[in-house]
mmCIF file of C-alpha atoms in Angstrom:
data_model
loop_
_atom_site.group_PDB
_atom_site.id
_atom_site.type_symbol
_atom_site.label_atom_id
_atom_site.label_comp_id
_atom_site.label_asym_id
_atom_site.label_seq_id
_atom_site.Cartn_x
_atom_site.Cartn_y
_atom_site.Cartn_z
ATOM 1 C CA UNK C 1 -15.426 7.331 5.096
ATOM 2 C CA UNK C 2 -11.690 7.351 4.291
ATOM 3 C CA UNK C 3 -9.885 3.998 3.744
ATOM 4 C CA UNK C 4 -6.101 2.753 3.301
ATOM 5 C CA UNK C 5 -5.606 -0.060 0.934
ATOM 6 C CA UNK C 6 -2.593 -1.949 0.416
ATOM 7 C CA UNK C 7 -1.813 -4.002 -3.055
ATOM 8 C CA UNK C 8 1.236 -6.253 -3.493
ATOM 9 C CA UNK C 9 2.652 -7.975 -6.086
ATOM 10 C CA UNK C 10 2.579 -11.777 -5.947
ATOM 11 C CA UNK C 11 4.128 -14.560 -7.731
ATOM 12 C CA UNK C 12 7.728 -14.776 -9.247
ATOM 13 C CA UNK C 13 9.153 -13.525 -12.851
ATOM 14 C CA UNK C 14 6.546 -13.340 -15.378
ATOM 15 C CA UNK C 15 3.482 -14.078 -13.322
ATOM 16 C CA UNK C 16 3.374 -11.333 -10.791
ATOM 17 C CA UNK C 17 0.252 -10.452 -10.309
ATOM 18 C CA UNK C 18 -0.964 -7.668 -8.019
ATOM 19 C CA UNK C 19 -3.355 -8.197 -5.382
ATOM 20 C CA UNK C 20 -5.626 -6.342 -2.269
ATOM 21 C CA UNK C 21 -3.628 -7.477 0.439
ATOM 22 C CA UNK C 22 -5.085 -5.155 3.052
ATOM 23 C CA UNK C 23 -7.626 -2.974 3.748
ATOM 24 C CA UNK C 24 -7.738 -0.671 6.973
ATOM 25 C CA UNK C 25 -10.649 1.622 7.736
ATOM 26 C CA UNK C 26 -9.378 5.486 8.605
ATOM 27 C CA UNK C 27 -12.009 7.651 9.787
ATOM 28 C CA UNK C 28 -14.023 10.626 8.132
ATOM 29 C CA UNK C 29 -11.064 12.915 7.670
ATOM 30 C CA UNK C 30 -8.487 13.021 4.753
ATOM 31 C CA UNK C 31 -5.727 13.961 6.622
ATOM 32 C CA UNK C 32 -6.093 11.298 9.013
ATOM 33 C CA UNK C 33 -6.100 8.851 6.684
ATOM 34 C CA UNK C 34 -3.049 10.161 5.451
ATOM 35 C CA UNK C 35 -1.462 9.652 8.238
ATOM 36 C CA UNK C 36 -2.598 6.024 8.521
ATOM 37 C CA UNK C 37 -1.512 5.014 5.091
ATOM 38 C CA UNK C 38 2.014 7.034 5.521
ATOM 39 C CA UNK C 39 2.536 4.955 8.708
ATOM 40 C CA UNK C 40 1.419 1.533 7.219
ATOM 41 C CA UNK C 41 3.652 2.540 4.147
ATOM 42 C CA UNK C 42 7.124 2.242 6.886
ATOM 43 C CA UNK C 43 5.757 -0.972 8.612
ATOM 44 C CA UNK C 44 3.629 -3.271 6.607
ATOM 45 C CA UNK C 45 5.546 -6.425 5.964
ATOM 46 C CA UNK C 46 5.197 -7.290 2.939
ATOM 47 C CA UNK C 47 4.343 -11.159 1.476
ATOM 48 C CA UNK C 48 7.647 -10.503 -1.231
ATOM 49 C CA UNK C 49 10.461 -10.052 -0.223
ATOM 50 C CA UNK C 50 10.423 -12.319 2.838
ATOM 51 C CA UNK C 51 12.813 -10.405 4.556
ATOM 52 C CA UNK C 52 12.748 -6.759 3.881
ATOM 53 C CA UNK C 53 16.569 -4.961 3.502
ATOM 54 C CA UNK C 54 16.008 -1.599 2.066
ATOM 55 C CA UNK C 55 12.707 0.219 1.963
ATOM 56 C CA UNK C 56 12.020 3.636 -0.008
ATOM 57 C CA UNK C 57 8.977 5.325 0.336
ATOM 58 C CA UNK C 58 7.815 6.994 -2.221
ATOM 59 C CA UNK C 59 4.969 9.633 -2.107
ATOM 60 C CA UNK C 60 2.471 9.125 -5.552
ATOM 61 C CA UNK C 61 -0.969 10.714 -5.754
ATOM 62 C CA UNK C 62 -2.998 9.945 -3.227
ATOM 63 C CA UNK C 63 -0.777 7.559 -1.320
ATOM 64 C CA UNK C 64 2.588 5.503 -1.634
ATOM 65 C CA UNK C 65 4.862 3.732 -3.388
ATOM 66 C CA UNK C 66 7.298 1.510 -1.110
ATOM 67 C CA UNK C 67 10.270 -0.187 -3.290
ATOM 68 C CA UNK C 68 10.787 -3.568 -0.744
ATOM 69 C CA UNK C 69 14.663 -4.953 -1.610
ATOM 70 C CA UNK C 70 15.440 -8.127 0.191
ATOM 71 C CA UNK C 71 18.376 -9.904 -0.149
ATOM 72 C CA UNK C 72 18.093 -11.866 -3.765
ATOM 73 C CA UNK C 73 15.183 -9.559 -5.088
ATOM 74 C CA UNK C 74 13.254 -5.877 -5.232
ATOM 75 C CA UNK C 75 9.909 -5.941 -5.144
ATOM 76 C CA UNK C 76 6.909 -2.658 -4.431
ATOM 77 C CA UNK C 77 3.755 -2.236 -2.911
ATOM 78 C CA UNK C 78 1.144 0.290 -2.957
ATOM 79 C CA UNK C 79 -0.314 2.145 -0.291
ATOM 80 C CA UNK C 80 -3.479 4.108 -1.272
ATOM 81 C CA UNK C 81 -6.384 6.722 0.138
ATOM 82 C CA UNK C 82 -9.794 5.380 -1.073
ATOM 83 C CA UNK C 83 -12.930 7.142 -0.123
ATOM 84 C CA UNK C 84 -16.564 5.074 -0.073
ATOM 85 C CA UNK C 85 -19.162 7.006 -2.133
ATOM 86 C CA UNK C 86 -22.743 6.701 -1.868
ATOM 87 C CA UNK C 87 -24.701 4.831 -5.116
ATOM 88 C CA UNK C 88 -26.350 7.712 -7.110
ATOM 89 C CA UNK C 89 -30.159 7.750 -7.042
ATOM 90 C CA UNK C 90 -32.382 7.135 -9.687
#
């Protein structure tokens, strides 16, 4: 089971943090979930900036990297593939 997970940067100047923000399930197939987190990469709204400008999507690994500009500030989020794996037996 494919998943697309969203983590955002929170806070102001020196205590951004980064934080799971969203988690989306996306099927059995890779490709699929591709496609989910490329289209959540153009239209998630992010919680910073409040108002989003300028986006560039950027594609990293295995997902995205969206630089958010808003009108005083730049801020990014990460969209990435996650896949569940089963607990190894003993």
């Amino acid at each position: 089971m494919w998943w697309v997970v969203v983590e955002e940067q929170r806070g102001g100047g020196d205590a951004r943090t980064w934080a799971v923000t969203k988690t989306k399930p996306a099927g059995g197939d890779r490709a699929n979930a591709d496609e989910v987190a490329r289209r959540l990469a153009f239209a998630h709204e992010p919680v910073h900036p409040s108002s989003v400008k300028e986006r560039k999507v950027l594609r990293v690994g295995d997902g995205y990297l969206v630089i958010a500009t808003g009108r005083t500030q730049t801020f990014h989020f990460r969209v990435t593939l996650g896949e569940t794996l089963a607990e190894p037996e003993d």
